PDB file of C-alpha atoms in Angstrom:
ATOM      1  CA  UNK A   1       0.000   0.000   0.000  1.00  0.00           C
ATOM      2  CA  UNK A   2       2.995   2.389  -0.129  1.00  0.00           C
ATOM      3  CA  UNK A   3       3.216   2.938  -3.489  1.00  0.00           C
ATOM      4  CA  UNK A   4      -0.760   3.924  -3.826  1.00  0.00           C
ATOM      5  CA  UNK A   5      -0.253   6.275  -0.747  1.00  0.00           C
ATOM      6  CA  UNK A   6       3.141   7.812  -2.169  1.00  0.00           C
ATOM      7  CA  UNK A   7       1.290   8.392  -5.101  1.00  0.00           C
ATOM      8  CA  UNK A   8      -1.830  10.474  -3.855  1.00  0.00           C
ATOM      9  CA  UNK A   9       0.276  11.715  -1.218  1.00  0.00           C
ATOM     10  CA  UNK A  10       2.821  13.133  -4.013  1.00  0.00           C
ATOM     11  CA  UNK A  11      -0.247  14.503  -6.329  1.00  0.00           C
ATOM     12  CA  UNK A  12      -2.170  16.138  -3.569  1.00  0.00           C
ATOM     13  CA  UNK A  13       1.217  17.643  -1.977  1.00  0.00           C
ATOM     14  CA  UNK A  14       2.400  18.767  -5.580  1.00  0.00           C
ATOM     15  CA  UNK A  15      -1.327  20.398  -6.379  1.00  0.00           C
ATOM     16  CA  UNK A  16      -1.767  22.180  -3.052  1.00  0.00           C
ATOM     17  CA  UNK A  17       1.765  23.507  -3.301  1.00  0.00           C
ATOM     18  CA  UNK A  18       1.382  25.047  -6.384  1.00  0.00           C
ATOM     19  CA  UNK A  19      -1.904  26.493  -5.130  1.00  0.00           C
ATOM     20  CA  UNK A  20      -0.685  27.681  -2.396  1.00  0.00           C
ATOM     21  CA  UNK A  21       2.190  29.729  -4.394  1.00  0.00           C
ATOM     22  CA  UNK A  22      -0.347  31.248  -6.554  1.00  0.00           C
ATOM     23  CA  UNK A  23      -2.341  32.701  -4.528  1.00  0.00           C
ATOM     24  CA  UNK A  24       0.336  33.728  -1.849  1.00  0.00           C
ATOM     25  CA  UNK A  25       2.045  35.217  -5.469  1.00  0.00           C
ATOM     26  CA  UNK A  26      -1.877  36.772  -6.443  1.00  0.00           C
ATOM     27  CA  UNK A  27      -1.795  37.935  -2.627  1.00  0.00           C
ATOM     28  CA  UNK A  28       2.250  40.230  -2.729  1.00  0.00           C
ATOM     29  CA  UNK A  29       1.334  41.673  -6.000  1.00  0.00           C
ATOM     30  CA  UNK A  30      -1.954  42.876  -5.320  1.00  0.00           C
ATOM     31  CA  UNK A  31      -0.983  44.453  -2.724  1.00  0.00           C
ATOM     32  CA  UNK A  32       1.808  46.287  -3.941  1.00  0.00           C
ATOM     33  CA  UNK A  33       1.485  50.199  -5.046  1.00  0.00           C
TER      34      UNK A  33
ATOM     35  CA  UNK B  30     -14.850  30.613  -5.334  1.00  0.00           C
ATOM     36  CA  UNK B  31     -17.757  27.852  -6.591  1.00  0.00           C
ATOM     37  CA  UNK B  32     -15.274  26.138  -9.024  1.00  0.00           C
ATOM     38  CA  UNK B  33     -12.417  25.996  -6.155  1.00  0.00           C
ATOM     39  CA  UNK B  34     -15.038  23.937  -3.625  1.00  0.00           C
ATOM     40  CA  UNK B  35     -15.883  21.829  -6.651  1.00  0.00           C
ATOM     41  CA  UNK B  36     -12.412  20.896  -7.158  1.00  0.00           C
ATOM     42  CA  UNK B  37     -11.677  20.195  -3.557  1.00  0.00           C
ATOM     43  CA  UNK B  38     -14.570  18.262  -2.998  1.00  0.00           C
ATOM     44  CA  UNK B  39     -14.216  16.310  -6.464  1.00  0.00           C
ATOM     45  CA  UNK B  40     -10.674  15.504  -5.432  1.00  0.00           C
ATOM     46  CA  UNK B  41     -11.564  14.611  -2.323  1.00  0.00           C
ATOM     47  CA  UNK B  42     -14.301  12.075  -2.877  1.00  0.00           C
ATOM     48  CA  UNK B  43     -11.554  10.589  -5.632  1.00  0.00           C
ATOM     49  CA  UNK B  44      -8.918   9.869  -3.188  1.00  0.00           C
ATOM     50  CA  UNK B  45     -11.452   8.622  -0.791  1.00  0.00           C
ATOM     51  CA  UNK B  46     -13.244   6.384  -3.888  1.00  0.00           C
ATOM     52  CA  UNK B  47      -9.677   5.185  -4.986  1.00  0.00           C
ATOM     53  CA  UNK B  48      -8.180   4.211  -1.454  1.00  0.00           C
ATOM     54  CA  UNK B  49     -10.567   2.393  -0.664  1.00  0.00           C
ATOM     55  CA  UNK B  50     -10.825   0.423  -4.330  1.00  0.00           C
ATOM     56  CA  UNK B  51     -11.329  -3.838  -3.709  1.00  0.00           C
ATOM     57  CA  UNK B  52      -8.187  -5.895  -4.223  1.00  0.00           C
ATOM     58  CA  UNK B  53      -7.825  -6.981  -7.791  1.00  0.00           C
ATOM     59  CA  UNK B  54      -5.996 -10.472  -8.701  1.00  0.00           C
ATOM     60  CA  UNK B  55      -3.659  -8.657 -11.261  1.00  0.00           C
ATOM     61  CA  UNK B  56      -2.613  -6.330  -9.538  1.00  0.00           C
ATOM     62  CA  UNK B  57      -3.661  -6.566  -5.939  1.00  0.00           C
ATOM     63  CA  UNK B  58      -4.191  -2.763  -4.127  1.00  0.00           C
ATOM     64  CA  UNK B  59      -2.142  -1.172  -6.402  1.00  0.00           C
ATOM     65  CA  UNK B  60      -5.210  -0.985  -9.273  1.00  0.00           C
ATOM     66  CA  UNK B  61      -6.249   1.891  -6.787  1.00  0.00           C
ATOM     67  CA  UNK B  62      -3.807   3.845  -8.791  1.00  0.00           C
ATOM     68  CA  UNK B  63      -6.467   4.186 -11.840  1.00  0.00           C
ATOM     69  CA  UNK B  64      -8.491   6.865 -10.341  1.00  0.00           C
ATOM     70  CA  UNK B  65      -5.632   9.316 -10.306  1.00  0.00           C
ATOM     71  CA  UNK B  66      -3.051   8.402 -12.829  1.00  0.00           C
ATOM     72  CA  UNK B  67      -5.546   8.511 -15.982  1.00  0.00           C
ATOM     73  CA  UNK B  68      -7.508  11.689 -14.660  1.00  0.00           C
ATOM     74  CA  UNK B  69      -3.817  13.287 -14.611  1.00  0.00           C
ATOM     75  CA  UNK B  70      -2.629  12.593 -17.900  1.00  0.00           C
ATOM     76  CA  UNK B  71      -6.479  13.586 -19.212  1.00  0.00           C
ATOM     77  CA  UNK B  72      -5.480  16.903 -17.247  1.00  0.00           C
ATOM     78  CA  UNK B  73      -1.802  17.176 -19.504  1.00  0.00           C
ATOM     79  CA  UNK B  74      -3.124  16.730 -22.807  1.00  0.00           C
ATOM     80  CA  UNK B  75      -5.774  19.558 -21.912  1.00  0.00           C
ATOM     81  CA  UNK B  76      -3.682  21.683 -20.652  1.00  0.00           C
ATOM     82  CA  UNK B  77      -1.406  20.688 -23.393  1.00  0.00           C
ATOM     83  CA  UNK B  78      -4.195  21.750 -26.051  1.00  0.00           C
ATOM     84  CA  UNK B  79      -5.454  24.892 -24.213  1.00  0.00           C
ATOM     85  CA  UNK B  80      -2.101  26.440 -25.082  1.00  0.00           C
ATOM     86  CA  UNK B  81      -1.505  25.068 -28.546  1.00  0.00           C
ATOM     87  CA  UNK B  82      -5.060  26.340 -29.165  1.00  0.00           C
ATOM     88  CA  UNK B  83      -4.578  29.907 -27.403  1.00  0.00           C
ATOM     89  CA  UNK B  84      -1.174  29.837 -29.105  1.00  0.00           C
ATOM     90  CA  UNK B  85      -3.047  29.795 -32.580  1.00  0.00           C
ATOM     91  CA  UNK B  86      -5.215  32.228 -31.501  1.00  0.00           C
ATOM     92  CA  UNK B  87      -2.875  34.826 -30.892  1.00  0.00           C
ATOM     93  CA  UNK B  88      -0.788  33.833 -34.057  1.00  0.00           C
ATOM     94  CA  UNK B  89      -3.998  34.380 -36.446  1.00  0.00           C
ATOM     95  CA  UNK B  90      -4.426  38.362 -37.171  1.00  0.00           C
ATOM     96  CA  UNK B  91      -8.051  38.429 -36.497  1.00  0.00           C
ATOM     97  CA  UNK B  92      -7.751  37.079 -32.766  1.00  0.00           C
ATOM     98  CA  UNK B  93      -4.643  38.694 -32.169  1.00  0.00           C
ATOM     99  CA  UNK B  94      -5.104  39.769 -28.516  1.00  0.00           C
ATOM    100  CA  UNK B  95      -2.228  39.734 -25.277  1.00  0.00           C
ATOM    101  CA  UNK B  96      -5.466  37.391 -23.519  1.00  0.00           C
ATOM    102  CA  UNK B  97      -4.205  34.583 -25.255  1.00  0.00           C
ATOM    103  CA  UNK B  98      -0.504  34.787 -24.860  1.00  0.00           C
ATOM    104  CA  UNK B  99      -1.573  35.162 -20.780  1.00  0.00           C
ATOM    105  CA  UNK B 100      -3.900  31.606 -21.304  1.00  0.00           C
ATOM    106  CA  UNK B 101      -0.994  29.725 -23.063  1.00  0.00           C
ATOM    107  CA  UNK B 102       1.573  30.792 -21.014  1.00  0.00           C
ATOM    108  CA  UNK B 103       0.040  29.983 -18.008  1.00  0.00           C
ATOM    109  CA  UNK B 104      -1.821  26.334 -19.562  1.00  0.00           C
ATOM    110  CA  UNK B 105       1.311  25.408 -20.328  1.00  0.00           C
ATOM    111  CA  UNK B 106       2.838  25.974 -16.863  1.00  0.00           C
ATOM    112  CA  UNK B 107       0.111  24.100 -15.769  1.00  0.00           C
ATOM    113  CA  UNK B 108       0.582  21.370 -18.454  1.00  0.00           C
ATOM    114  CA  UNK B 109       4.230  21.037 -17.112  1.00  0.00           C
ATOM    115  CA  UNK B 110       2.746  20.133 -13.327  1.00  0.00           C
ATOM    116  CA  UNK B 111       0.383  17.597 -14.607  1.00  0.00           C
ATOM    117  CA  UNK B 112       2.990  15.940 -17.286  1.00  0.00           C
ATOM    118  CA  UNK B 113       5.566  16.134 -14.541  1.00  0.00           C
ATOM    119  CA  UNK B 114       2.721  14.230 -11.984  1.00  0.00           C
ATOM    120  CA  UNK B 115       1.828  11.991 -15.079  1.00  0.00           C
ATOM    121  CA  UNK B 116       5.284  10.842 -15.073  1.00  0.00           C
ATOM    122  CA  UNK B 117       5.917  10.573 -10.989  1.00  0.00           C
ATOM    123  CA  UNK B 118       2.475   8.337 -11.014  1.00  0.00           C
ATOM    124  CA  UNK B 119       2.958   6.416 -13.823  1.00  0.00           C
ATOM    125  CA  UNK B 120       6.807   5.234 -12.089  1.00  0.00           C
ATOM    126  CA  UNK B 121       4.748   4.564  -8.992  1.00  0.00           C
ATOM    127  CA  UNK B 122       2.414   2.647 -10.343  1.00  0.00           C
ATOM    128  CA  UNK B 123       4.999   0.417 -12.443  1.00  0.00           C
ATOM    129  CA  UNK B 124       7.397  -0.445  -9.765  1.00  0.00           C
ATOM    130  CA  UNK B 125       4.881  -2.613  -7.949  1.00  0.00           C
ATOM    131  CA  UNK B 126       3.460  -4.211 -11.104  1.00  0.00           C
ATOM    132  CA  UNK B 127       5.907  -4.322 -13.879  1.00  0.00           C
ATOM    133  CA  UNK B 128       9.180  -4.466 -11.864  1.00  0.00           C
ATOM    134  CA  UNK B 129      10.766  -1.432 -12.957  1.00  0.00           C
ATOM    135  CA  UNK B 130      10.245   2.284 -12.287  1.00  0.00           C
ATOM    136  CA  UNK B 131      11.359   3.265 -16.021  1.00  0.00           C
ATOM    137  CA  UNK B 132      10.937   1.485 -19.377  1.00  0.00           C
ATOM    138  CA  UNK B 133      11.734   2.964 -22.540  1.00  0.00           C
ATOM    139  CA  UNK B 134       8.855   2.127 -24.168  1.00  0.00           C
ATOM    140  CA  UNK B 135       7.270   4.708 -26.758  1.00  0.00           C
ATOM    141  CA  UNK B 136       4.239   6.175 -24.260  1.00  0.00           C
ATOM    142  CA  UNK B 137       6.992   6.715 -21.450  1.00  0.00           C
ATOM    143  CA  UNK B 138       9.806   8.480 -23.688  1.00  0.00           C
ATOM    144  CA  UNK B 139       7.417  10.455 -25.466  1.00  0.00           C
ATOM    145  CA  UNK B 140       5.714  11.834 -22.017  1.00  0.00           C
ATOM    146  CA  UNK B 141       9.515  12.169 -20.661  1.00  0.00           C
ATOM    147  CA  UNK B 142       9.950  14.225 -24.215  1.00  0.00           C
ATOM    148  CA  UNK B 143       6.399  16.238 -23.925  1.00  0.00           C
ATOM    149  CA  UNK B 144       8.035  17.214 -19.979  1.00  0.00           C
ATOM    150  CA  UNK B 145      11.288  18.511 -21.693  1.00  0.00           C
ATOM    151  CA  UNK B 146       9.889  20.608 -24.484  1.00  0.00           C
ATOM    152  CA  UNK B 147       7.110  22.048 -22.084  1.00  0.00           C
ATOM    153  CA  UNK B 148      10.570  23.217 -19.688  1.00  0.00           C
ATOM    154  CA  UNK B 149      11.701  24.800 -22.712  1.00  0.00           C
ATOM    155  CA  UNK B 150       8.851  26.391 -23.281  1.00  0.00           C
ATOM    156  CA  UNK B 151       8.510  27.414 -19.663  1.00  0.00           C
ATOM    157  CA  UNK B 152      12.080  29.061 -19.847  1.00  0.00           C
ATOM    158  CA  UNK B 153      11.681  30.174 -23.555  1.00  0.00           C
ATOM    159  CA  UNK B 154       8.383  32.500 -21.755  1.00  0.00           C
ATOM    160  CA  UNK B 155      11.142  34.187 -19.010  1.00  0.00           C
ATOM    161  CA  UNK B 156      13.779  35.395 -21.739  1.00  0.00           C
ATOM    162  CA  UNK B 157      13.155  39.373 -21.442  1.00  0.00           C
ATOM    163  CA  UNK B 158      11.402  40.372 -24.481  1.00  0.00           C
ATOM    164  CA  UNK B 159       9.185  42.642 -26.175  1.00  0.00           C
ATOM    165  CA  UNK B 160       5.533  41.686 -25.343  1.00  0.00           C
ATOM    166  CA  UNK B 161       4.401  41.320 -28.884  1.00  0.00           C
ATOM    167  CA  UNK B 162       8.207  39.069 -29.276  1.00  0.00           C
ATOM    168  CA  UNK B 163       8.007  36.883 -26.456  1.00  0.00           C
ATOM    169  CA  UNK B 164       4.186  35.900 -27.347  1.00  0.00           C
ATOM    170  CA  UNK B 165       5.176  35.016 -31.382  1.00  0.00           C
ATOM    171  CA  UNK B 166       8.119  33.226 -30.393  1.00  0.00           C
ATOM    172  CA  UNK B 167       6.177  31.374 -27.623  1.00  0.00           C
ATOM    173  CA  UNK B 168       3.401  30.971 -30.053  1.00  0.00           C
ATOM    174  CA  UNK B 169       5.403  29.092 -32.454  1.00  0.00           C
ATOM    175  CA  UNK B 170       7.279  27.195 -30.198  1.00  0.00           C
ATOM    176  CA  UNK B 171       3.794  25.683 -28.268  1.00  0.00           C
ATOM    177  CA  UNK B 172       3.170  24.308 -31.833  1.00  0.00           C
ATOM    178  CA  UNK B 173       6.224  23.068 -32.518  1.00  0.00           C
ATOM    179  CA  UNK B 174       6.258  21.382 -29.153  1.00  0.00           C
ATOM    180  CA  UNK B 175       2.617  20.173 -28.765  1.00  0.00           C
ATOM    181  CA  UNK B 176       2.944  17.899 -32.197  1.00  0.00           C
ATOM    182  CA  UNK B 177       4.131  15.355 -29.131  1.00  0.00           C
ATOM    183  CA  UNK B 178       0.751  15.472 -27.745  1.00  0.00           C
ATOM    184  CA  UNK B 179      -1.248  13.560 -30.215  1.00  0.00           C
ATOM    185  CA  UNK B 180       1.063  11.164 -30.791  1.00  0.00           C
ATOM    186  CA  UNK B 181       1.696  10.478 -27.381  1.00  0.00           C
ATOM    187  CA  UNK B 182      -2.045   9.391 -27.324  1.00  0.00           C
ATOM    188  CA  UNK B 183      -1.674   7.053 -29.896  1.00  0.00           C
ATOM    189  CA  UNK B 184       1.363   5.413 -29.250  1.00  0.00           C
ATOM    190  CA  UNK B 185       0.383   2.341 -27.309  1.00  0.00           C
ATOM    191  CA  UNK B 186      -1.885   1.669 -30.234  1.00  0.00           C
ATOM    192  CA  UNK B 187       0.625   2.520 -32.849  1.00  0.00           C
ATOM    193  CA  UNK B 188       3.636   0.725 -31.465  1.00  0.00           C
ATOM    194  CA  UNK B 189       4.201  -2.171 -28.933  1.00  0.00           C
ATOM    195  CA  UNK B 190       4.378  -1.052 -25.852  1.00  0.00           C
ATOM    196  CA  UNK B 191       4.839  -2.518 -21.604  1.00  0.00           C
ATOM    197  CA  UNK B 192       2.441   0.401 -21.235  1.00  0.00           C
ATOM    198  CA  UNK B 193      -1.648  -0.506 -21.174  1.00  0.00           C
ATOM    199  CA  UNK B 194      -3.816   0.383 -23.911  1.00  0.00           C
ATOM    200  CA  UNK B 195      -6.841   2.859 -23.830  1.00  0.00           C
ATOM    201  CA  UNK B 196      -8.263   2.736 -19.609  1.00  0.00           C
ATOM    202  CA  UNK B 197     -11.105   4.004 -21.141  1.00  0.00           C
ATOM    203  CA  UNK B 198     -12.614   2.002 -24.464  1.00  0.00           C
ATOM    204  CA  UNK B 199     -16.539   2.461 -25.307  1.00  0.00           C
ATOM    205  CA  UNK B 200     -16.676  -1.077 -26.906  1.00  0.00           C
ATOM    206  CA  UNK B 201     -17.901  -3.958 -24.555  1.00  0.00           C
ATOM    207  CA  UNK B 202     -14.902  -5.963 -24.939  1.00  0.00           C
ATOM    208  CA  UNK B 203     -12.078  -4.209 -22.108  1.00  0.00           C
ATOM    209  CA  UNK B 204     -15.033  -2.651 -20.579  1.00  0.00           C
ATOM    210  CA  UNK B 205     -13.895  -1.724 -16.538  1.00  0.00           C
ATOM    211  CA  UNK B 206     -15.391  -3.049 -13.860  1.00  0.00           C
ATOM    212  CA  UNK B 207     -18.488  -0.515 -12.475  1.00  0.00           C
ATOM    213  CA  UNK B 208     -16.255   1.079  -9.757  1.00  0.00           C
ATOM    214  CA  UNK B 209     -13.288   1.104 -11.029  1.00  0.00           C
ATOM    215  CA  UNK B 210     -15.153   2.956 -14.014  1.00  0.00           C
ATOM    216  CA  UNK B 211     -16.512   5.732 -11.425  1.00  0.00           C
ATOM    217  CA  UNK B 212     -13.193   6.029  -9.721  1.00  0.00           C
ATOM    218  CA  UNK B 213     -11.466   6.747 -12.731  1.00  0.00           C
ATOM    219  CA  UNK B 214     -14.243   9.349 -14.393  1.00  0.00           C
ATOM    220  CA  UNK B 215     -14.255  10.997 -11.078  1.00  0.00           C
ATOM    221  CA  UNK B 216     -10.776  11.547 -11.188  1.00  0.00           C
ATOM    222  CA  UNK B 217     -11.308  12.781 -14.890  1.00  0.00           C
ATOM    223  CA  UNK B 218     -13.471  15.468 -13.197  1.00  0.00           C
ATOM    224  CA  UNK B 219     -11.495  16.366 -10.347  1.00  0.00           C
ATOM    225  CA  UNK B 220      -8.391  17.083 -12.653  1.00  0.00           C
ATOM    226  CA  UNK B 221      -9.942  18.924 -14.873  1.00  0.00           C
ATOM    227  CA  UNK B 222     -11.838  21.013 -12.584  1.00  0.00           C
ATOM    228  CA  UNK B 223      -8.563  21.282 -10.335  1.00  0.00           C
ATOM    229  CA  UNK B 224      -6.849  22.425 -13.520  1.00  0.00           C
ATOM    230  CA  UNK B 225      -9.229  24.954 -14.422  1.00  0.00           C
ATOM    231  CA  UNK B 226      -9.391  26.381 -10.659  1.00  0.00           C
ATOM    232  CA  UNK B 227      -5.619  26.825 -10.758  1.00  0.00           C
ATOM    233  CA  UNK B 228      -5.545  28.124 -14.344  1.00  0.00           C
ATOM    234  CA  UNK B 229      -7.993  30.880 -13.557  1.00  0.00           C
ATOM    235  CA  UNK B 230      -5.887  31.978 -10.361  1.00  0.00           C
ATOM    236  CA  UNK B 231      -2.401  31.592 -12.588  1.00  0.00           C
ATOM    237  CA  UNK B 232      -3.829  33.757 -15.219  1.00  0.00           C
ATOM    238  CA  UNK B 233      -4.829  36.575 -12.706  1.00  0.00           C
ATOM    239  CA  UNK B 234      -1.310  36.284 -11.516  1.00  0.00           C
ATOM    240  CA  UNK B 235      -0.032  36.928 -15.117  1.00  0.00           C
ATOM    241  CA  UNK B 236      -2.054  39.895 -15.338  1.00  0.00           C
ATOM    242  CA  UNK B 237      -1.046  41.040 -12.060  1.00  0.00           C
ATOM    243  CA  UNK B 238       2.396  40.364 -13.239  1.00  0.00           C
ATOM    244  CA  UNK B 239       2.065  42.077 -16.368  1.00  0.00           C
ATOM    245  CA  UNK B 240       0.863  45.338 -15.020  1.00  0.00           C
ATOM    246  CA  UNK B 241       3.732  45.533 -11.990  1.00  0.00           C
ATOM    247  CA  UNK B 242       6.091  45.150 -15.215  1.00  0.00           C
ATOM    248  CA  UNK B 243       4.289  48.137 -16.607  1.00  0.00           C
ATOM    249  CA  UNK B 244       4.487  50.215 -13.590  1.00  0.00           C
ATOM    250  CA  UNK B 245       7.757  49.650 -13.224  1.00  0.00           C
ATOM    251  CA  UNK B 246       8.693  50.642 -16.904  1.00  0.00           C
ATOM    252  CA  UNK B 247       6.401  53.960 -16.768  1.00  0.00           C
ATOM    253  CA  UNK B 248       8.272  54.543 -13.558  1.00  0.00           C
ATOM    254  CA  UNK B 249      11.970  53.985 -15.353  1.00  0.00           C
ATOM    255  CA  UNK B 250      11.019  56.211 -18.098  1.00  0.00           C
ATOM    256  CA  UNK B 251       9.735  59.320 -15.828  1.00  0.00           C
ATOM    257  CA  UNK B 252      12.646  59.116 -13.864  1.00  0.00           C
ATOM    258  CA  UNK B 253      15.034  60.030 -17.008  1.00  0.00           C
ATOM    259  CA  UNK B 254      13.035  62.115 -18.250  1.00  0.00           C
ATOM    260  CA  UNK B 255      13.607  64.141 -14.884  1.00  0.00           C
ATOM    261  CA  UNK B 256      17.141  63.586 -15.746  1.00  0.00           C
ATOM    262  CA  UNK B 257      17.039  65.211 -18.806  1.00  0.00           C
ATOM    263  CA  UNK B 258      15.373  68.424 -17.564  1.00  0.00           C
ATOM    264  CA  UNK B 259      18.182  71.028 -17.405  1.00  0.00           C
ATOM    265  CA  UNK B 260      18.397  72.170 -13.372  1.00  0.00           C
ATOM    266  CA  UNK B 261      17.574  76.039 -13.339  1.00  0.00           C
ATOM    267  CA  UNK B 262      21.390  78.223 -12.532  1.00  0.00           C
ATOM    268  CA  UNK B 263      23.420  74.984 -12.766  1.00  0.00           C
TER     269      UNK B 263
END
């Protein structure tokens, strides 16, 4: 079973990652002058 | 905000429908793999044919507009996550079952070659340029690169391959068993809605990005032009 879990642990790590950077990204330029 | 709660509850529900998969005799628990792996290389060719599709867009007169050099560029940043995911999932899911994390079989060089060229691309897109330059030479190399696509869909019905055929085939014949079937189309739809949550929010970024780019430019430009002006008695 460590291969499934490696595998939707890797996906769901990679996706929310990425998420995370765009809106922290969305977040630093909006609120720049 | 809707299509973000539909893509975390869609993803959600998949992960919970895949873990918890029956056994299968071929490959024991690690079948449970179909309800992400598939849904994920769905989400790559889409992404994949979002930008070759904005890409044409912008290159045709008539449609010429910066909206769809912002959509390819930031598809094809998204295509690079999923192909890059397609890849890391695909290895997983062969160790157990075929003995090996890589083959060189035509589906798995061809996705290793779609990653590489969608990197170039990626790195082709942050060269300083001209607006109106960096989209037509982006623009022509999403073509060029996205001829992979297609025939990375075809190849393990062109060629030989340790890779398996179509997961999903409408004739009777290969036909899935029922839950398998809805594991695997729910992933479909959790990708795809995942993808187009992100690609929405990456978009806005490039806007965002574009404009501070702008600012900053405007801001360069006034400054030596209050250079220039001759100080009064100097």
């Amino acid at each position: 079973m460590g291969y499934v879990f490696a595998g939707y642990g890797i996906t769901i790590a990679s996706i929310a990652a990425y998420a995370g950077w765009l809106l922290r990204r969305a977040r630093s330029l909006s609120s720049k002058p | 905000m809707s299509l973000g709660i539909a893509a975390l509850v869609t993803l959600a529900a998949t992960c919970v429908l895949g873990l918890t998969l029956p056994k299968t005799v071929e490959q024991a628990e690690y079948s449970r793999m179909i309800a992400i792996h598939p849904g994920i290389a769905w989400t790559a060719y889409v992404a994949s044919s979002v930008t070759a599709l904005a890409s044409i867009l912008w290159l045709w007169p008539r449609t010429r507009h910066e909206r769809w050099d912002l959509l390819a560029g930031s598809s094809a940043e998204l295509a690079t996550l999923f192909t890059a995911l397609m890849l890391i999932t695909g290895s997983i899911w062969g160790r157990p079952t075929w003995g090996v994390w890589w083959v060189w079989d035509a589906r798995l060089t061809l996705s290793a070659l779609m990653l590489a060229l969608l990197l170039g691309y990626d790195a082709l897109r942050r060269v300083p340029a001209e607006p109106d330059v960096r989209a037509r030479r982006s623009a022509m190399a999403a073509l060029l690169a996205l001829v992979v696509v297609p025939v990375n869909h075809f190849a393990v019905t062109w060629w030989r391959t340790l890779h398996q055929g179509r997961s999903l085939d409408l004739t009777p014949k290969d036909s899935l068993d029922g839950s398998f079937l809805a594991a695997m189309t729910l992933g479909f739809l959790a990708m795809t809605l995942v993808y187009a949550w992100l690609l929405v929010h990456r978009v806005r970024v490039a806007r965002l990005e574009d404009a501070r780019d702008d600012l900053a430019l405007e801001a360069a430009i006034d400054e030596r032009r209050r250079e220039a002006i001759p100080v009064a008695g100097a």
